[in-house]
Amino acid sequence: MNRVPVRARVGLALLVGLGLLSLLAGRLFPEALAQTCPLGMDPTRPDRTVCELAFGGLWVSLAVGLAAGALSTLIGLTVAAVARLSGGVVEQTLLRAVDAVFALPDVLVVMVLQLAGQSLADAGQGGGLGPFGLMVASLALVGWAGPARMFRNRLATLESQEYVAASRALGGGGLHLLRVHLWPALRPFALAVFLSRLPAAILTESTVSFFGIARMEPMSLGRYLGTSYAALIYEGGGRVVLPAWALLVLLVLGASLASQALSGAPRRAA
Amino acid sequence: MKAVAQRLVRQVVLVPVVAIASYFLMAALPLTTETDAKRQVSRELAASYRRDLGIGEPLGFLRPWEKLFRGERLGTSAQGITGDELLTKLSGSVGVGLMALPLALTWALGFALLRTRWRKGRWSAMGDVVPAVAFGTPVFIPALLLAPAVVERGNLLPELCAALVTSIWPGIFLGTLVGDSLEAELSRDYVRTALGKGLSRATVLRRHVLPNVWPAMLDAVGPVATSLLAGSFAAERVLGLPYFGQLYVLAVLNKQVAVVVVATTTFATLLVIVSLAVEVLRYAVDPRSREATT
């Protein structure tokens, strides 16, 4: 643990703390939260307090972000590894595909994928994916390009190191190099990339859910604000918006601190 | 020059790829109409969707574009769109984006200068906190906070407010990149020499440092322009602006699949045009870019 930079520890503590708080307050003990909430009732759901809905939504948003972030990091890592192991035309083709996916805004593509996925699910061809699984799959399908590019560049840098050249000269194959020499050096970076995808996935999900396109149940933070936005506009909804905003900001702050500290941390010799 | 041309070709290829991919994805959707329990779209919408997409016809994927160029309506009469209406709505969103761009550049420069000043003082943590607050703020949140004044009381210009809320995150993102570049330039010898010869700090910044910082800014303007255009979707929805973002969201919500195909391709074309403009601008203002490509 001493090798983890202080900023990363603060960021991770913030993330874990928010996760635990949202689980305890939003899911396990919602009654306690309802009785102590200083912000009053939600304008469109008079039986629920603002705190219950915000913390309940945070738990769902966090779960979506963790699953989508992990899946897109895994896909990105696989694509980068295949690109570097294959080289040549395959690598160039994969890089062009990465550029193409990267060029389109996440929100727009996720909306189209949600439309397609929901139509398939309604026709009984959804492959068992519920709204949660569909959102995670959509976010992973648009989110892998960034990690793939970052992993590919990091792998190219690592491959130029002397210890890799030495292993290659001794007859080490591509898979051996990847498993034995490159992966240990790549591991902290993979965690940093995952943490950098986490807020991006949460914010994209929030925006798409806010539009009313995703059917997340229980409601995520974005869907919660989206379902009551007409009431928020006409009744002055600052007290409803501010807690959800504060939770999103804290989540992003935690993930950014941890991600930046881990990706910039020097690697110590074992 | 060859490298620039290659980059341009790669960008332009994106448009037909998006057009064909979105067409076949939408054409493959099983939008059922048979039973009340499983019905996804009305029979009228399903008929318009088959007609607009030219399903089963040779070169059917050209049908939506053919209809648009002829001035015919895509989708149902109530919620469809003609080519003229599409261009009007697109120009509205581009207008909001164009208003947001100078605002984003102002945020960027302001934040970069403040960050350089905060770097060693007790405010240094703000260099991390401000980007986290900006990034953790989806566009719809400031839009919701401004909405009562804009929508209910009609006190502020909705377009200007949309541009303002859309510009915050891209501006701070750009400011972070420019700040890094600014710090690197300020530590160079030529800055010390200029200061040592008696030039004021502001003059050194304006005359010597900023021209070297512009290329870093131009590198990020492409992604920032994308964020501005995509961000305007949420602002338009909350602030009630009937432009392209609103059109797109309603087309997805109402399963107007032909409109989705056309709007997605139009948006990709717009992004490519922005990228090309940035590329040309970079080539014109940055001598290093010209040297790298000759």
XYZ file of C-alpha atoms in Angstrom:
564
model
C 0.000 0.000 0.000
C 2.986 2.312 0.660
C 3.765 2.220 -3.058
C 0.416 3.776 -3.916
C 0.716 7.597 -4.176
C -1.152 9.659 -1.580
C -3.391 11.297 -4.188
C -4.378 7.889 -5.516
C -5.202 6.718 -1.998
C -7.351 9.801 -1.398
C -9.149 9.252 -4.714
C -9.727 5.549 -4.080
C -10.928 6.256 -0.531
C -13.391 8.802 -1.913
C -14.698 6.294 -4.474
C -15.022 3.443 -1.986
C -16.566 5.782 0.593
C -19.178 7.015 -1.888
C -19.911 3.457 -2.983
C -20.402 2.266 0.600
C -22.431 5.333 1.530
C -24.748 4.930 -1.446
C -25.128 1.208 -0.734
C -25.858 1.742 2.964
C -27.986 4.868 2.638
C -29.689 4.246 -0.674
C -30.248 0.475 -0.604
C -29.857 -1.022 2.874
C -31.213 1.677 5.214
C -33.367 4.003 3.093
C -35.721 4.643 6.062
C -32.934 6.228 8.101
C -32.067 8.457 5.152
C -35.717 9.389 4.605
C -36.139 10.499 8.217
C -33.014 12.670 8.296
C -33.108 14.229 4.820
C -33.011 18.048 5.145
C -33.970 18.636 1.493
C -37.572 17.484 1.687
C -39.682 15.485 -0.723
C -39.204 15.086 -4.443
C -41.630 17.294 -6.424
C -42.786 14.504 -8.748
C -42.717 11.624 -6.211
C -44.168 12.945 -2.953
C -43.586 9.612 -1.150
C -39.776 9.743 -1.599
C -37.214 12.212 -0.286
C -34.613 13.892 -2.481
C -31.816 12.172 -0.494
C -33.302 8.688 -1.026
C -33.537 9.209 -4.772
C -30.072 10.810 -5.069
C -28.249 8.119 -3.048
C -30.295 5.333 -4.647
C -29.434 6.771 -8.062
C -25.760 7.083 -7.173
C -25.577 3.365 -6.429
C -27.048 2.490 -9.833
C -24.840 5.025 -11.678
C -21.758 3.716 -9.890
C -22.644 0.097 -10.703
C -23.145 0.979 -14.399
C -19.881 2.951 -14.444
C -17.870 0.157 -12.798
C -19.223 -2.541 -15.116
C -18.952 -0.452 -18.297
C -15.524 0.911 -17.332
C -14.211 -2.594 -16.644
C -15.659 -4.013 -19.862
C -14.390 -1.190 -22.083
C -10.926 -1.398 -20.462
C -10.871 -5.150 -21.108
C -11.930 -4.732 -24.746
C -9.407 -1.911 -25.218
C -6.635 -4.029 -23.705
C -7.517 -7.000 -25.925
C -7.622 -4.855 -29.071
C -4.284 -3.206 -28.203
C -2.649 -6.576 -27.471
C -3.941 -8.079 -30.737
C -2.756 -4.989 -32.635
C 0.762 -5.137 -31.173
C 1.072 -8.929 -31.497
C -0.110 -8.892 -35.116
C 1.561 -5.670 -36.299
C 1.474 -4.549 -39.946
C -1.853 -4.286 -41.734
C -3.896 -5.691 -38.835
C -2.505 -3.065 -36.458
C -3.114 -0.244 -38.934
C -6.684 -1.449 -39.590
C -7.434 -1.658 -35.872
C -5.999 1.826 -35.344
C -8.236 3.225 -38.093
C -11.241 1.522 -36.450
C -10.212 3.097 -33.150
C -10.018 6.529 -34.832
C -13.467 6.062 -36.384
C -15.116 5.082 -33.080
C -13.253 7.845 -31.272
C -14.439 10.521 -33.715
C -18.136 10.136 -32.883
C -19.549 11.515 -29.633
C -20.344 8.828 -27.025
C -23.806 10.197 -26.253
C -24.957 10.046 -29.857
C -23.762 6.474 -30.449
C -25.144 5.239 -27.124
C -28.561 6.692 -28.049
C -28.556 4.770 -31.348
C -27.378 1.572 -29.627
C -30.082 1.943 -26.974
C -32.715 2.315 -29.686
C -31.432 -0.809 -31.437
C -31.064 -2.814 -28.212
C -34.498 -1.869 -26.890
C -36.163 -2.763 -30.191
C -34.437 -6.155 -30.152
C -35.394 -6.721 -26.502
C -39.031 -5.755 -27.208
C -39.105 -8.240 -30.071
C -37.736 -10.954 -27.763
C -34.297 -10.996 -29.398
C -32.392 -9.126 -26.697
C -30.274 -12.095 -25.641
C -31.403 -11.761 -22.021
C -29.928 -8.286 -21.598
C -32.077 -6.121 -19.348
C -31.858 -2.303 -19.273
C -28.766 -2.503 -17.032
C -26.947 -4.992 -19.272
C -27.963 -3.090 -22.383
C -26.582 0.155 -20.992
C -23.318 -1.508 -19.926
C -22.943 -3.125 -23.368
C -23.700 0.173 -25.169
C -21.196 2.093 -23.054
C -18.532 -0.574 -23.546
C -19.091 -0.569 -27.310
C -18.389 3.166 -27.513
C -15.840 3.353 -24.717
C -13.186 0.847 -25.801
C -11.477 3.105 -28.363
C -9.815 5.452 -25.866
C -8.351 2.646 -23.723
C -7.264 0.751 -26.869
C -5.295 3.748 -28.085
C -3.739 4.358 -24.656
C -2.778 0.680 -24.176
C -1.381 0.419 -27.686
C 0.842 3.481 -27.141
C 1.973 2.262 -23.719
C 2.754 -1.206 -25.109
C 4.771 0.365 -27.940
C 6.765 2.368 -25.362
C 7.331 -0.654 -23.132
C 8.455 -2.780 -26.078
C 11.312 -0.356 -26.702
C 12.748 -1.019 -23.221
C 16.016 -2.950 -22.994
C 14.665 -5.791 -20.869
C 12.034 -6.522 -23.506
C 14.651 -6.413 -26.280
C 16.811 -8.806 -24.223
C 13.941 -11.227 -23.738
C 13.126 -11.078 -27.430
C 16.781 -11.743 -28.309
C 16.689 -14.819 -26.062
C 13.808 -16.179 -28.127
C 10.776 -14.949 -26.164
C 7.618 -14.992 -28.304
C 4.950 -12.303 -28.424
C 2.599 -13.967 -25.945
C 5.462 -14.756 -23.542
C 6.621 -11.116 -23.644
C 3.100 -9.892 -23.048
C 2.381 -12.228 -20.151
C 5.735 -12.220 -18.356
C 7.297 -8.819 -19.089
C 4.713 -6.366 -20.374
C 1.627 -7.167 -18.300
C 3.308 -6.553 -14.881
C 4.418 -3.133 -16.134
C 1.014 -2.465 -17.659
C -1.082 -3.445 -14.618
C -1.038 -0.099 -12.717
C -1.677 1.699 -15.995
C -4.658 -0.585 -16.675
C -6.110 0.400 -13.294
C -5.551 4.082 -14.145
C -7.262 3.651 -17.523
C -10.189 1.865 -15.872
C -10.536 4.705 -13.355
C -10.433 7.264 -16.167
C -13.257 5.428 -17.990
C -15.408 5.267 -14.850
C -16.535 8.937 -14.799
C -16.864 9.043 -18.599
C -19.217 6.042 -18.508
C -21.230 7.477 -15.610
C -21.642 10.860 -17.309
C -22.634 9.360 -20.662
C -25.176 7.108 -18.944
C -26.512 10.076 -16.974
C -26.988 12.164 -20.115
C -28.665 9.391 -22.134
C -30.902 8.472 -19.191
C -31.726 12.135 -18.669
C -33.113 12.264 -22.214
C -35.467 9.434 -21.242
C -33.963 7.013 -23.750
C -32.581 4.430 -21.297
C -35.066 2.533 -19.132
C -32.880 2.004 -16.077
C -34.766 0.594 -13.092
C -34.095 1.358 -10.283
C -33.383 4.861 -11.504
C -29.851 6.134 -11.983
C -28.960 9.744 -11.168
C -29.522 10.874 -14.758
C -32.866 9.105 -15.109
C -33.991 10.484 -11.767
C -33.307 14.072 -12.906
C -34.669 13.358 -16.392
C -38.005 12.025 -15.168
C -38.650 15.149 -13.120
C -37.038 17.812 -15.262
C -40.290 19.477 -16.267
C -41.113 19.948 -12.585
C -37.570 21.182 -11.892
C -37.844 23.887 -14.548
C -41.118 25.307 -13.346
C -40.732 24.929 -9.576
C -37.105 25.970 -9.173
C -35.440 22.623 -8.594
C -32.079 23.673 -7.113
C -32.613 21.564 -3.980
C -33.216 18.501 -6.188
C -30.393 19.122 -8.649
C -27.639 20.153 -6.218
C -27.306 16.847 -4.254
C -27.140 14.802 -7.463
C -24.598 17.240 -8.888
C -22.459 17.145 -5.710
C -22.428 13.329 -5.752
C -21.388 13.253 -9.431
C -18.613 15.795 -8.805
C -17.252 13.836 -5.824
C -17.324 10.647 -7.872
C -15.396 12.266 -10.717
C -12.950 13.924 -8.320
C -12.165 10.562 -6.700
C -11.735 8.767 -10.015
C -9.632 11.604 -11.534
C -7.300 11.864 -8.532
C -6.730 8.111 -8.458
C -6.377 7.793 -12.216
C -3.921 10.685 -12.618
C -1.799 9.603 -9.649
C -1.621 5.974 -10.793
C -0.882 6.758 -14.448
C 1.866 9.228 -13.487
C 3.416 7.174 -10.663
C 6.986 5.952 -11.330
C 7.304 2.187 -11.335
C 9.661 0.815 -8.711
C 11.982 -2.063 -9.360
C 10.720 -5.257 -7.788
C 1.577 17.601 -47.249
C 1.079 13.895 -47.915
C 0.492 13.191 -44.233
C -2.129 15.960 -44.055
C -3.866 14.562 -47.153
C -3.856 11.087 -45.578
C -5.437 12.450 -42.410
C -8.077 14.270 -44.451
C -8.943 11.128 -46.440
C -9.284 9.137 -43.203
C -11.690 11.747 -41.868
C -13.775 11.915 -45.052
C -14.110 8.104 -45.212
C -15.893 8.272 -41.862
C -19.011 9.799 -43.471
C -19.981 6.899 -45.814
C -19.011 4.405 -43.096
C -21.390 6.060 -40.624
C -24.098 6.416 -43.296
C -24.003 2.742 -44.268
C -23.563 1.399 -40.719
C -26.442 3.470 -39.335
C -28.675 2.576 -42.312
C -28.195 -1.180 -41.995
C -28.498 -1.052 -38.203
C -31.817 0.789 -38.427
C -33.078 -1.308 -41.367
C -32.427 -4.480 -39.346
C -34.508 -3.389 -36.350
C -37.463 -5.685 -35.673
C -40.054 -2.953 -35.024
C -43.109 -5.119 -34.491
C -46.657 -3.915 -35.185
C -48.669 -7.134 -35.022
C -50.151 -7.445 -31.550
C -51.132 -4.797 -29.036
C -48.932 -6.349 -26.347
C -45.760 -6.412 -28.420
C -46.363 -3.414 -30.673
C -43.389 -1.066 -30.732
C -44.535 1.416 -33.362
C -47.840 2.364 -34.931
C -48.755 0.883 -38.319
C -48.474 4.353 -39.860
C -44.929 4.786 -38.539
C -43.920 1.276 -39.647
C -45.220 1.999 -43.156
C -43.309 5.296 -43.321
C -40.204 3.557 -42.017
C -40.284 0.898 -44.778
C -41.043 3.520 -47.412
C -38.325 5.930 -46.228
C -35.621 3.292 -45.915
C -36.477 1.653 -49.242
C -36.252 -1.786 -47.635
C -36.050 -4.594 -50.186
C -35.245 -2.201 -53.042
C -31.941 -2.086 -54.897
C -29.786 0.787 -53.537
C -32.395 1.264 -50.827
C -29.839 2.970 -48.602
C -29.926 5.977 -50.942
C -33.695 6.359 -50.522
C -33.713 8.643 -47.420
C -31.287 11.027 -49.143
C -33.254 10.935 -52.374
C -36.391 11.948 -50.475
C -34.592 14.743 -48.676
C -33.161 16.198 -51.889
C -36.608 16.064 -53.512
C -37.998 18.081 -50.607
C -40.202 15.189 -49.408
C -40.842 14.509 -45.730
C -39.042 11.711 -43.896
C -40.985 9.938 -41.129
C -44.597 10.522 -40.236
C -46.299 13.793 -41.102
C -46.522 14.872 -37.450
C -42.934 14.181 -36.416
C -41.010 13.832 -39.665
C -38.651 16.278 -41.272
C -37.803 17.738 -44.686
C -34.349 18.640 -45.971
C -34.954 22.367 -45.426
C -36.109 21.828 -41.864
C -33.075 19.647 -41.181
C -30.739 22.380 -42.423
C -32.541 25.033 -40.385
C -32.292 22.953 -37.223
C -28.655 22.118 -37.925
C -27.820 25.784 -38.452
C -29.439 26.552 -35.074
C -27.228 24.018 -33.307
C -24.149 25.164 -35.193
C -24.987 28.731 -34.164
C -25.091 27.672 -30.516
C -21.786 25.822 -31.026
C -20.209 28.885 -32.645
C -21.276 31.027 -29.704
C -19.913 28.401 -27.319
C -16.491 28.177 -29.001
C -15.211 31.676 -28.069
C -16.670 31.190 -24.606
C -14.781 27.896 -24.283
C -11.564 29.544 -25.479
C -12.047 32.308 -22.908
C -12.593 29.740 -20.144
C -9.523 27.869 -21.381
C -7.173 30.824 -21.420
C -8.483 32.158 -18.111
C -8.163 28.793 -16.388
C -4.703 28.148 -17.871
C -3.413 31.511 -16.577
C -4.997 30.998 -13.150
C -3.625 27.470 -12.917
C -0.124 28.731 -13.655
C -0.527 31.294 -10.894
C -2.014 28.764 -8.421
C 0.654 26.175 -9.109
C 2.922 26.811 -6.122
C 0.626 28.598 -3.711
C -1.996 27.425 -1.246
C -4.517 27.359 -4.077
C -2.660 24.572 -5.913
C -5.403 22.022 -5.118
C -7.779 24.135 -7.204
C -5.852 22.969 -10.262
C -7.356 19.505 -9.609
C -10.683 20.525 -8.121
C -11.832 22.874 -10.914
C -11.393 20.267 -13.720
C -13.112 17.633 -11.548
C -16.062 19.961 -10.913
C -16.266 20.845 -14.621
C -15.941 17.235 -15.787
C -18.351 15.991 -13.122
C -20.997 18.407 -14.344
C -23.042 17.033 -17.223
C -24.403 19.852 -19.407
C -27.963 19.262 -18.265
C -27.164 20.216 -14.645
C -26.192 23.888 -15.197
C -28.944 24.001 -17.824
C -31.465 22.840 -15.197
C -30.196 25.456 -12.757
C -30.550 28.213 -15.371
C -33.808 26.880 -16.800
C -36.246 28.638 -14.432
C -34.794 32.023 -15.452
C -34.695 31.125 -19.143
C -37.821 29.031 -19.719
C -40.201 30.148 -17.005
C -39.411 33.845 -16.661
C -37.876 34.395 -20.113
C -35.209 36.680 -18.632
C -32.186 35.419 -20.551
C -31.472 34.518 -24.132
C -31.889 30.728 -24.376
C -29.260 30.386 -27.123
C -26.663 32.322 -25.142
C -27.424 30.306 -22.016
C -27.138 27.058 -23.994
C -23.764 28.214 -25.332
C -22.650 29.175 -21.828
C -23.521 25.846 -20.175
C -22.150 23.874 -23.126
C -18.801 25.695 -23.048
C -17.845 25.040 -19.417
C -16.430 21.507 -19.552
C -14.734 21.778 -22.983
C -13.259 25.138 -21.914
C -11.773 23.768 -18.698
C -10.507 20.654 -20.523
C -8.800 22.878 -23.068
C -7.508 25.077 -20.241
C -5.862 22.077 -18.572
C -3.992 21.224 -21.781
C -3.055 24.836 -22.467
C -1.987 25.254 -18.826
C 0.439 22.328 -19.135
C 1.852 23.795 -22.336
C 2.027 27.276 -20.789
C 3.980 25.987 -17.789
C 6.437 24.206 -20.092
C 6.967 27.361 -22.175
C 7.309 29.672 -19.162
C 10.209 27.588 -17.851
C 12.221 27.961 -21.082
C 15.348 30.070 -21.510
C 13.878 32.481 -24.038
C 11.313 33.619 -21.461
C 14.035 34.305 -18.861
C 16.040 36.190 -21.506
C 13.057 38.347 -22.502
C 12.258 39.122 -18.848
C 15.938 39.807 -18.156
C 16.033 42.347 -20.986
C 13.294 44.316 -19.276
C 10.101 43.274 -21.056
C 7.033 43.172 -18.857
C 5.496 39.791 -17.988
C 2.362 40.572 -19.976
C 4.392 41.487 -23.072
C 6.485 38.320 -22.824
C 3.320 36.290 -22.491
C 1.589 37.964 -25.426
C 4.514 38.304 -27.802
C 6.629 35.216 -27.093
C 4.818 32.575 -25.050
C 1.285 32.502 -26.461
C 2.365 31.959 -30.113
C 4.081 28.783 -28.907
C 1.015 27.696 -26.948
C -1.487 28.033 -29.827
C -0.487 24.694 -31.461
C -1.354 22.814 -28.221
C -4.695 24.583 -28.225
C -5.336 23.735 -31.879
C -4.571 20.053 -31.201
C -7.451 19.969 -28.757
C -9.914 22.183 -30.637
C -11.211 19.221 -32.726
C -12.344 17.115 -29.737
C -13.567 20.279 -28.021
C -15.718 21.214 -31.027
C -17.199 17.686 -30.936
C -17.981 18.120 -27.234
C -19.581 21.496 -27.898
C -21.854 20.120 -30.618
C -22.770 16.990 -28.640
C -23.180 18.989 -25.431
C -25.694 21.262 -27.081
C -28.103 18.263 -27.311
C -28.759 18.375 -23.561
C -28.834 22.165 -23.369
C -31.347 22.352 -26.220
C -33.557 19.745 -24.556
C -33.663 21.518 -21.190
C -33.858 25.079 -22.498
C -36.508 24.205 -25.089
C -34.513 25.106 -28.209
C -36.031 23.382 -31.268
C -32.734 22.646 -33.007
C -30.791 19.604 -34.150
C -30.199 18.127 -30.666
C -33.894 18.243 -29.870
C -34.661 16.698 -33.289
C -32.214 13.862 -32.686
C -33.464 12.998 -29.208
C -37.103 13.050 -30.344
C -36.274 10.922 -33.400
C -34.687 8.272 -31.139
C -37.505 8.450 -28.579
C -40.198 8.159 -31.289
C -38.286 5.512 -33.277
C -38.207 7.650 -36.428
C -35.481 5.429 -37.844
C -35.042 7.182 -41.212
C -34.582 10.495 -39.411
C -32.018 8.828 -37.119
C -30.028 7.569 -40.152
C -30.029 10.968 -41.837
C -29.341 12.920 -38.642
C -26.473 10.621 -37.584
C -24.807 10.919 -40.991
C -25.350 14.687 -41.065
C -23.778 15.002 -37.627
C -20.781 12.876 -38.680
C -20.380 15.103 -41.765
C -20.430 18.178 -39.567
C -17.739 16.693 -37.332
C -15.590 15.896 -40.367
C -15.974 19.472 -41.657
C -14.909 20.808 -38.253
C -11.878 18.476 -38.204
C -10.895 19.569 -41.711
C -11.209 23.236 -40.750
C -9.019 22.682 -37.681
C -6.474 20.806 -39.782
C -6.291 23.636 -42.328
C -6.038 26.230 -39.553
C -3.231 24.320 -37.877
C -1.401 24.051 -41.187
C -1.773 27.810 -41.692
C -0.716 29.034 -38.242
C 1.769 26.445 -37.019
C 5.064 26.366 -38.934
C 6.063 23.152 -37.097
C 3.041 21.416 -38.574
C 4.133 22.465 -42.084
C 7.722 21.353 -41.465
C 6.568 17.983 -40.113
C 4.579 17.280 -43.246
C 7.006 18.398 -45.948
